[in-house]
């Protein structure tokens, strides 16, 4: 049974079939071959009931927020406002890339949108400042991954639905690790530039920077304001995550209008991008729900969980083996597909090992971040290369390596200090 399911998954992915189709075909195979009562007749009601899940309604609204922010001109002003704060730090604009990505991530919820938006602004400055291309481009691709760790996050919404955990707890859990990971990115850049000054030809500024810093502060207010509208409304009890997404979308529309960028063309372009991304995610989610039901009905999830736990490995060794599995899988599988296909199987194992599913959600998201910048399928690498428009993608493959190291360090910190992820959820939502 397990071999048959794996066979259908691998063959479907090898043939480059749509992931939703692969998941549905695998579910159909399990249902028709092993289930006492085939589940295919229940496919319609299953998909209808799960597509009505209230929390999933937040996903298209966060996606549209990112689409509108990408077209609003906010990113250019954000980048310009942050640049003076790092002008005296070795590596200057590379740190600005990371900081801009972190702030933009707090409004978009999407890694791809963050990488594309910040890359559009940052790449033209790369050669002007004499920056090492791999390191500069790698910082944009890695910074973009913060879009799914710093709340709000579309991936956390999907994980919440699949694992039956609280998205409010996940958002709280992601804040400190997301901030620390951005600091680790900058720390690695600083270490690299100090160790090899030739990586950056332009010298840190020596003039007075406070006038430029103060003048740029108003441009930091819109993205930070959106963050507090979305996340703040959740934690002060004014809104559920879905209602907060609606408030954030309304605030984003108001911001785009205030900047004079709201037009029929911009709205139509944002609608198109939102529908395209939402349809892709929802098709995969609904197919995954059918596959999950088929696996549960034939006892596959319990079989796998029991078999893994029966190995008798210590929990830490088992956890490290799962992490290594995801690092390898991330080299070859698209991230949202990887999350949806494996969460129903892995989460019961994680709980069986004694780990908190909210804590694992944060570790899992960092592993997905790593997959976004791991060749040969790392999507953020190709997004930044598309923005760059010329040159070898090997620059990005090489430039992503130090940031992958930072992600592994962050996972190590979370294993050693679980409170980094669990402290805030316990405060905002005592159990």
Short mmCIF file of C-alpha atoms in Angstrom, two decimals:
data_model
loop_
_atom_site.label_atom_id
_atom_site.label_comp_id
_atom_site.label_asym_id
_atom_site.label_seq_id
_atom_site.Cartn_x
_atom_site.Cartn_y
_atom_site.Cartn_z
CA UNK A 1 0.00 0.00 0.00
CA UNK A 2 2.74 2.45 1.00
CA UNK A 3 4.86 1.47 -2.01
CA UNK A 4 1.88 1.94 -4.34
CA UNK A 5 1.13 5.41 -2.99
CA UNK A 6 4.77 6.48 -3.24
CA UNK A 7 4.93 5.05 -6.78
CA UNK A 8 1.97 7.13 -7.97
CA UNK A 9 3.35 10.27 -6.31
CA UNK A 10 6.84 9.91 -7.77
CA UNK A 11 5.70 8.91 -11.26
CA UNK A 12 3.21 11.78 -11.41
CA UNK A 13 5.79 14.33 -10.30
CA UNK A 14 8.42 12.86 -12.66
CA UNK A 15 5.97 13.29 -15.57
CA UNK A 16 5.53 16.96 -14.56
CA UNK A 17 1.79 16.51 -14.04
CA UNK A 18 0.06 19.27 -12.05
CA UNK A 19 0.57 18.61 -8.35
CA UNK A 20 -3.19 18.74 -7.66
CA UNK A 21 -3.73 16.01 -10.27
CA UNK A 22 -0.97 13.85 -8.79
CA UNK A 23 -2.47 14.10 -5.30
CA UNK A 24 -5.99 13.35 -6.58
CA UNK A 25 -4.82 10.34 -8.63
CA UNK A 26 -2.93 8.93 -5.64
CA UNK A 27 -6.00 9.39 -3.45
CA UNK A 28 -8.18 7.67 -6.06
CA UNK A 29 -5.75 4.73 -6.24
CA UNK A 30 -5.75 4.25 -2.45
CA UNK A 31 -9.51 4.66 -2.21
CA UNK A 32 -10.42 2.24 -5.00
CA UNK A 33 -7.78 -0.34 -4.14
CA UNK A 34 -7.73 -0.52 -0.35
CA UNK A 35 -10.69 1.33 1.19
CA UNK A 36 -13.58 -0.73 2.57
CA UNK A 37 -15.94 1.89 1.13
CA UNK A 38 -14.43 3.80 -1.86
CA UNK A 39 -14.24 7.51 -1.11
CA UNK A 40 -14.62 8.82 -4.68
CA UNK A 41 -18.35 9.43 -4.27
CA UNK A 42 -17.57 11.60 -1.28
CA UNK A 43 -15.01 13.69 -3.20
CA UNK A 44 -17.49 16.44 -4.05
CA UNK A 45 -18.84 16.95 -0.52
CA UNK A 46 -15.30 16.72 0.88
CA UNK A 47 -13.97 19.45 -1.39
CA UNK A 48 -17.05 21.63 -0.88
CA UNK A 49 -16.92 21.40 2.93
CA UNK A 50 -13.19 22.12 3.11
CA UNK A 51 -13.30 24.95 0.57
CA UNK A 52 -15.76 26.64 2.97
CA UNK A 53 -13.20 26.61 5.79
CA UNK A 54 -13.36 30.13 7.21
CA UNK A 55 -9.61 30.48 7.74
CA UNK A 56 -8.83 29.72 4.07
CA UNK A 57 -10.72 32.86 3.03
CA UNK A 58 -7.77 34.84 4.42
CA UNK A 59 -5.36 33.42 1.82
CA UNK A 60 -6.65 35.28 -1.30
CA UNK A 61 -6.88 38.52 0.68
CA UNK A 62 -3.25 38.29 1.80
CA UNK A 63 -2.26 37.38 -1.76
CA UNK A 64 -4.05 40.46 -3.10
CA UNK A 65 -2.38 42.63 -0.45
CA UNK A 66 0.98 41.51 -1.81
CA UNK A 67 -0.12 42.08 -5.41
CA UNK A 68 -1.27 45.62 -4.64
CA UNK A 69 1.82 46.45 -2.58
CA UNK A 70 3.98 45.24 -5.45
CA UNK A 71 2.31 47.77 -7.76
CA UNK A 72 1.87 50.67 -5.34
CA UNK A 73 5.37 52.16 -5.25
CA UNK A 74 5.63 51.53 -1.50
CA UNK A 75 8.66 49.26 -1.95
CA UNK A 76 10.78 51.97 -3.60
CA UNK A 77 10.09 54.42 -0.78
CA UNK A 78 10.64 51.70 1.83
CA UNK A 79 14.01 50.79 0.34
CA UNK A 80 15.07 54.44 0.16
CA UNK A 81 14.00 55.08 3.74
CA UNK A 82 15.97 52.12 5.12
CA UNK A 83 19.16 52.65 3.11
CA UNK A 84 20.54 55.55 5.27
CA UNK A 85 20.26 53.40 8.41
CA UNK A 86 22.78 50.91 6.99
CA UNK A 87 25.02 53.31 5.08
CA UNK A 88 27.80 53.02 7.70
CA UNK A 89 27.58 49.23 8.07
CA UNK A 90 29.99 47.20 5.91
CA UNK A 91 27.83 45.69 3.20
CA UNK A 92 25.46 48.71 3.14
CA UNK A 93 22.75 47.89 0.59
CA UNK A 94 22.90 44.15 1.21
CA UNK A 95 21.65 44.82 4.73
CA UNK A 96 19.04 47.14 3.24
CA UNK A 97 17.84 44.27 1.02
CA UNK A 98 17.32 42.09 4.09
CA UNK A 99 15.69 44.78 6.22
CA UNK A 100 13.37 45.83 3.37
CA UNK A 101 12.38 42.20 2.83
CA UNK A 102 11.63 41.77 6.54
CA UNK A 103 9.41 44.87 6.65
CA UNK A 104 7.66 44.05 3.37
CA UNK A 105 7.15 40.46 4.57
CA UNK A 106 5.07 41.85 7.42
CA UNK A 107 2.50 43.01 4.87
CA UNK A 108 2.54 40.52 2.00
CA UNK A 109 2.55 37.00 3.50
CA UNK A 110 4.26 35.70 0.35
CA UNK A 111 7.92 34.87 -0.25
CA UNK A 112 7.64 35.15 -4.03
CA UNK A 113 5.96 38.57 -3.82
CA UNK A 114 8.61 39.80 -1.37
CA UNK A 115 11.52 38.59 -3.51
CA UNK A 116 10.03 40.04 -6.71
CA UNK A 117 9.15 43.41 -5.17
CA UNK A 118 12.40 44.04 -3.31
CA UNK A 119 14.42 42.59 -6.21
CA UNK A 120 12.88 45.06 -8.64
CA UNK A 121 14.11 47.96 -6.48
CA UNK A 122 17.45 46.52 -5.36
CA UNK A 123 18.97 44.88 -8.45
CA UNK A 124 19.62 48.16 -10.35
CA UNK A 125 21.85 49.27 -7.45
CA UNK A 126 23.99 46.13 -7.45
CA UNK A 127 26.62 47.06 -10.02
CA UNK A 128 26.53 50.78 -9.17
CA UNK A 129 27.87 50.05 -5.70
CA UNK A 130 30.34 47.41 -6.82
CA UNK A 131 28.71 44.62 -4.82
CA UNK A 132 29.63 40.97 -5.16
CA UNK A 133 26.84 39.64 -7.36
CA UNK A 134 26.26 36.23 -5.73
CA UNK A 135 26.11 37.71 -2.22
CA UNK A 136 23.89 40.63 -3.26
CA UNK A 137 21.46 38.49 -5.25
CA UNK A 138 21.46 35.76 -2.60
CA UNK A 139 20.42 38.33 0.03
CA UNK A 140 17.35 39.25 -2.05
CA UNK A 141 16.32 35.62 -2.60
CA UNK A 142 16.88 34.75 1.07
CA UNK A 143 15.26 37.95 2.32
CA UNK A 144 12.20 37.08 0.26
CA UNK A 145 11.74 33.87 2.22
CA UNK A 146 10.97 35.94 5.33
CA UNK A 147 7.56 36.55 3.72
CA UNK A 148 6.28 33.20 5.00
CA UNK A 149 7.87 33.32 8.47
CA UNK A 150 7.14 36.85 9.67
CA UNK A 151 3.35 37.11 10.08
CA UNK A 152 1.02 37.31 8.28
CA UNK A 153 1.88 34.20 6.26
CA UNK A 154 -0.10 32.29 3.63
CA UNK A 155 1.86 29.10 4.29
CA UNK A 156 1.03 29.26 7.99
CA UNK A 157 -2.66 29.46 7.10
CA UNK A 158 -2.36 26.29 5.00
CA UNK A 159 -0.38 24.52 7.73
CA UNK A 160 -2.96 25.60 10.30
CA UNK A 161 -5.79 24.05 8.31
CA UNK A 162 -3.92 20.81 7.60
CA UNK A 163 -2.58 20.29 11.13
CA UNK A 164 -5.58 21.65 13.06
CA UNK A 165 -3.44 24.17 14.92
CA UNK A 166 -4.27 27.77 15.74
CA UNK A 167 -3.16 30.27 13.10
CA UNK A 168 -3.11 32.91 15.86
CA UNK A 169 -0.57 30.83 17.78
CA UNK A 170 1.47 30.27 14.61
CA UNK A 171 1.59 34.00 13.87
CA UNK A 172 2.78 34.71 17.40
CA UNK A 173 5.31 31.89 17.21
CA UNK A 174 6.81 33.16 13.95
CA UNK A 175 7.56 36.71 15.04
CA UNK A 176 10.71 36.18 17.17
CA UNK A 177 12.29 33.49 14.91
CA UNK A 178 11.54 35.66 11.85
CA UNK A 179 13.25 38.67 13.41
CA UNK A 180 16.21 36.58 14.57
CA UNK A 181 16.59 34.97 11.14
CA UNK A 182 16.73 38.41 9.48
CA UNK A 183 19.44 39.36 12.00
CA UNK A 184 21.33 36.15 11.24
CA UNK A 185 21.21 36.97 7.53
CA UNK A 186 22.73 40.39 8.22
CA UNK A 187 25.25 38.91 10.63
CA UNK A 188 26.52 36.48 8.01
CA UNK A 189 26.79 39.30 5.46
CA UNK A 190 28.72 41.46 7.96
CA UNK A 191 31.08 38.59 8.75
CA UNK A 192 31.67 37.87 5.04
CA UNK A 193 32.37 41.52 4.18
CA UNK A 194 34.70 42.02 7.15
CA UNK A 195 36.55 38.81 6.28
CA UNK A 196 36.78 39.73 2.59
CA UNK A 197 36.38 43.51 2.04
CA UNK A 198 36.64 43.06 -1.75
CA UNK A 199 33.05 41.76 -1.75
CA UNK A 200 31.90 45.38 -1.58
CA UNK A 201 33.85 48.05 -3.45
CA UNK A 202 31.86 51.06 -2.21
CA UNK A 203 32.92 52.35 1.19
CA UNK A 204 30.56 53.03 4.10
CA UNK A 205 29.33 56.61 4.29
CA UNK A 206 31.14 59.03 6.59
CA UNK A 207 28.84 62.05 6.25
CA UNK A 208 25.87 63.03 8.38
CA UNK A 209 23.01 60.60 7.83
CA UNK A 210 20.44 61.80 10.34
CA UNK A 211 18.69 64.25 8.00
CA UNK A 212 18.14 61.44 5.44
CA UNK A 213 17.10 59.00 8.16
CA UNK A 214 14.54 61.38 9.64
CA UNK A 215 13.24 62.36 6.20
CA UNK A 216 12.66 58.69 5.38
CA UNK A 217 10.72 57.82 8.53
CA UNK A 218 7.30 58.71 7.03
CA UNK A 219 7.89 56.11 4.31
CA UNK A 220 8.29 53.39 6.94
CA UNK A 221 4.89 54.12 8.43
CA UNK A 222 2.66 52.59 5.68
CA UNK A 223 4.07 49.01 5.79
CA UNK A 224 4.39 49.10 9.57
CA UNK A 225 0.85 50.47 9.79
CA UNK A 226 -0.44 47.59 7.67
CA UNK A 227 1.37 45.14 9.91
CA UNK A 228 -0.30 46.55 13.02
CA UNK A 229 -3.69 46.63 11.29
CA UNK A 230 -3.44 42.92 10.47
CA UNK A 231 -1.50 41.43 13.36
CA UNK A 232 -2.47 44.01 15.96
CA UNK A 233 -6.19 43.57 15.33
CA UNK A 234 -5.78 39.83 15.96
CA UNK A 235 -3.92 40.12 19.26
CA UNK A 236 -6.02 42.87 20.80
CA UNK A 237 -9.07 40.74 20.11
CA UNK A 238 -10.72 43.00 17.53
CA UNK A 239 -10.62 40.48 14.67
CA UNK A 240 -10.08 36.86 13.74
CA UNK A 241 -7.21 36.16 11.30
CA UNK A 242 -9.69 36.13 8.41
CA UNK A 243 -11.30 39.40 9.48
CA UNK A 244 -7.82 40.88 9.97
CA UNK A 245 -6.96 39.92 6.39
CA UNK A 246 -10.04 41.82 5.19
CA UNK A 247 -9.04 44.87 7.26
CA UNK A 248 -5.51 44.65 5.85
CA UNK A 249 -6.82 44.49 2.29
CA UNK A 250 -9.01 47.55 2.83
CA UNK A 251 -6.08 49.42 4.37
CA UNK A 252 -3.87 48.42 1.42
CA UNK A 253 -6.45 49.69 -1.06
CA UNK A 254 -6.56 52.96 0.86
CA UNK A 255 -2.77 53.20 0.83
CA UNK A 256 -2.55 52.56 -2.92
CA UNK A 257 -5.23 55.21 -3.51
CA UNK A 258 -3.38 57.67 -1.23
CA UNK A 259 -0.23 57.16 -3.31
CA UNK A 260 -2.18 57.88 -6.51
CA UNK A 261 -1.55 54.39 -7.90
CA UNK A 262 -5.10 53.03 -7.74
CA UNK A 263 -6.48 52.58 -11.26
CA UNK A 264 -8.53 50.12 -13.24
CA UNK A 265 -5.36 48.70 -14.83
CA UNK A 266 -3.69 48.18 -11.44
CA UNK A 267 -6.80 46.53 -10.00
CA UNK A 268 -7.25 44.21 -12.98
CA UNK A 269 -3.58 43.20 -12.84
CA UNK A 270 -3.85 42.57 -9.08
CA UNK A 271 -7.08 40.60 -9.54
CA UNK A 272 -5.47 38.43 -12.21
CA UNK A 273 -2.41 37.67 -10.10
CA UNK A 274 -4.57 36.95 -7.05
CA UNK A 275 -6.90 34.58 -8.90
CA UNK A 276 -4.02 32.74 -10.55
CA UNK A 277 -2.16 32.14 -7.28
CA UNK A 278 -5.31 31.38 -5.26
CA UNK A 279 -6.56 28.82 -7.79
CA UNK A 280 -3.20 27.05 -7.78
CA UNK A 281 -3.13 26.86 -3.97
CA UNK A 282 -6.77 25.87 -3.56
CA UNK A 283 -6.65 23.11 -6.17
CA UNK A 284 -3.68 21.59 -4.38
CA UNK A 285 -5.32 22.01 -0.96
CA UNK A 286 -8.59 20.37 -2.03
CA UNK A 287 -6.83 17.49 -3.77
CA UNK A 288 -4.70 17.04 -0.65
CA UNK A 289 -7.81 16.84 1.54
CA UNK A 290 -9.16 14.04 -0.64
CA UNK A 291 -5.80 12.23 -0.47
CA UNK A 292 -5.68 12.71 3.31
CA UNK A 293 -9.16 11.24 3.73
CA UNK A 294 -8.21 8.27 1.57
CA UNK A 295 -5.02 7.70 3.59
CA UNK A 296 -6.92 7.87 6.89
CA UNK A 297 -9.69 5.56 5.61
CA UNK A 298 -7.19 2.85 4.64
CA UNK A 299 -5.12 3.31 7.80
CA UNK A 300 -2.02 4.54 5.95
CA UNK A 301 -1.32 7.47 8.28
CA UNK A 302 -1.48 5.25 11.37
CA UNK A 303 0.67 2.63 9.64
CA UNK A 304 3.39 5.13 8.76
CA UNK A 305 3.30 6.77 12.19
CA UNK A 306 3.52 3.43 13.97
CA UNK A 307 6.32 2.20 11.69
CA UNK A 308 8.42 5.32 12.26
CA UNK A 309 7.92 5.36 16.02
CA UNK A 310 8.68 1.62 16.14
CA UNK A 311 12.21 2.31 14.95
CA UNK A 312 12.94 3.18 18.56
CA UNK A 313 15.23 6.09 17.75
CA UNK A 314 15.58 8.86 20.33
CA UNK A 315 13.22 11.77 19.60
CA UNK A 316 16.08 14.14 18.74
CA UNK A 317 17.62 11.70 16.27
CA UNK A 318 14.23 11.13 14.66
CA UNK A 319 13.67 14.89 14.44
CA UNK A 320 17.05 15.40 12.77
CA UNK A 321 16.26 12.62 10.28
CA UNK A 322 12.94 14.35 9.41
CA UNK A 323 14.74 17.68 8.98
CA UNK A 324 17.33 16.04 6.69
CA UNK A 325 14.48 14.47 4.69
CA UNK A 326 12.86 17.86 4.13
CA UNK A 327 16.16 19.50 3.17
CA UNK A 328 16.61 16.84 0.49
CA UNK A 329 12.97 16.92 -0.61
CA UNK A 330 13.10 20.70 -0.91
CA UNK A 331 15.72 20.39 -3.64
CA UNK A 332 13.22 18.73 -5.96
CA UNK A 333 9.67 19.64 -4.86
CA UNK A 334 7.70 22.89 -4.97
CA UNK A 335 7.17 24.22 -1.45
CA UNK A 336 3.39 24.48 -1.10
CA UNK A 337 3.08 21.00 -2.62
CA UNK A 338 5.68 19.69 -0.19
CA UNK A 339 3.79 21.17 2.75
CA UNK A 340 0.39 19.86 1.70
CA UNK A 341 1.56 16.38 0.70
CA UNK A 342 3.56 15.66 3.85
CA UNK A 343 1.93 17.58 6.74
CA UNK A 344 -0.83 15.01 7.46
CA UNK A 345 1.80 12.27 7.68
CA UNK A 346 4.59 14.06 9.55
CA UNK A 347 2.61 16.05 12.14
CA UNK A 348 1.27 12.90 13.92
CA UNK A 349 4.86 11.61 14.06
CA UNK A 350 6.08 14.93 15.49
CA UNK A 351 3.36 14.87 18.15
CA UNK A 352 4.16 11.22 18.89
CA UNK A 353 7.79 12.22 19.50
CA UNK A 354 6.61 14.75 22.09
CA UNK A 355 7.11 17.98 20.13
CA UNK A 356 4.60 20.83 20.00
CA UNK A 357 2.83 21.13 16.60
CA UNK A 358 3.01 24.96 16.78
CA UNK A 359 6.76 24.78 17.38
CA UNK A 360 7.10 22.28 14.53
CA UNK A 361 5.10 24.63 12.30
CA UNK A 362 7.82 27.26 12.67
CA UNK A 363 10.64 24.78 12.06
CA UNK A 364 8.69 23.46 9.08
CA UNK A 365 8.26 26.95 7.62
CA UNK A 366 12.03 27.55 7.91
CA UNK A 367 12.61 24.26 6.06
CA UNK A 368 10.23 25.50 3.38
CA UNK A 369 12.20 28.77 3.29
CA UNK A 370 15.34 26.70 2.70
CA UNK A 371 13.60 24.90 -0.18
CA UNK A 372 12.82 28.29 -1.77
CA UNK A 373 16.56 29.01 -2.17
CA UNK A 374 17.84 25.47 -2.72
CA UNK A 375 18.78 24.56 -6.30
CA UNK A 376 17.62 23.23 -8.65
CA UNK A 377 13.95 24.00 -7.88
CA UNK A 378 14.27 26.98 -5.48
CA UNK A 379 11.55 29.33 -6.72
CA UNK A 380 12.98 32.50 -5.17
CA UNK A 381 16.20 31.96 -7.11
CA UNK A 382 14.30 31.99 -10.40
CA UNK A 383 12.16 34.96 -9.34
CA UNK A 384 15.26 37.07 -8.63
CA UNK A 385 16.92 35.83 -11.84
CA UNK A 386 13.82 36.90 -13.79
CA UNK A 387 14.00 40.34 -12.19
CA UNK A 388 17.71 40.53 -12.98
CA UNK A 389 17.04 39.60 -16.67
CA UNK A 390 20.68 38.77 -17.50
CA UNK A 391 23.68 36.89 -16.16
CA UNK A 392 24.10 33.33 -14.95
CA UNK A 393 21.76 31.81 -12.40
CA UNK A 394 24.85 30.16 -10.91
CA UNK A 395 25.40 33.50 -9.13
CA UNK A 396 22.19 32.87 -7.23
CA UNK A 397 22.98 29.22 -6.58
CA UNK A 398 26.31 30.24 -5.01
CA UNK A 399 24.90 33.29 -3.23
CA UNK A 400 22.19 31.28 -1.47
CA UNK A 401 24.66 29.04 0.39
CA UNK A 402 25.52 31.34 3.33
CA UNK A 403 21.84 32.09 3.90
CA UNK A 404 21.01 28.38 3.94
CA UNK A 405 23.62 28.11 6.69
CA UNK A 406 21.79 30.85 8.64
CA UNK A 407 18.53 28.90 8.35
CA UNK A 408 20.19 25.76 9.72
CA UNK A 409 21.57 27.80 12.62
CA UNK A 410 18.05 29.12 13.30
CA UNK A 411 16.63 25.59 13.32
CA UNK A 412 19.39 24.57 15.74
CA UNK A 413 18.46 27.47 18.03
CA UNK A 414 14.79 26.46 17.94
CA UNK A 415 15.69 22.88 18.87
CA UNK A 416 17.90 24.06 21.73
CA UNK A 417 15.54 26.85 22.83
CA UNK A 418 11.92 25.97 21.93
CA UNK A 419 10.77 29.02 23.87
CA UNK A 420 11.91 31.22 20.98
CA UNK A 421 8.80 30.02 19.17
CA UNK A 422 6.50 29.13 22.08
CA UNK A 423 6.98 32.08 24.44
CA UNK A 424 4.75 34.58 22.62
CA UNK A 425 1.91 32.11 21.91
CA UNK A 426 1.80 31.23 25.61
CA UNK A 427 1.49 34.92 26.47
CA UNK A 428 -1.13 35.94 23.91
CA UNK A 429 -3.11 32.71 24.12
CA UNK A 430 -2.52 30.96 27.47
CA UNK A 431 -3.43 27.28 27.37
#
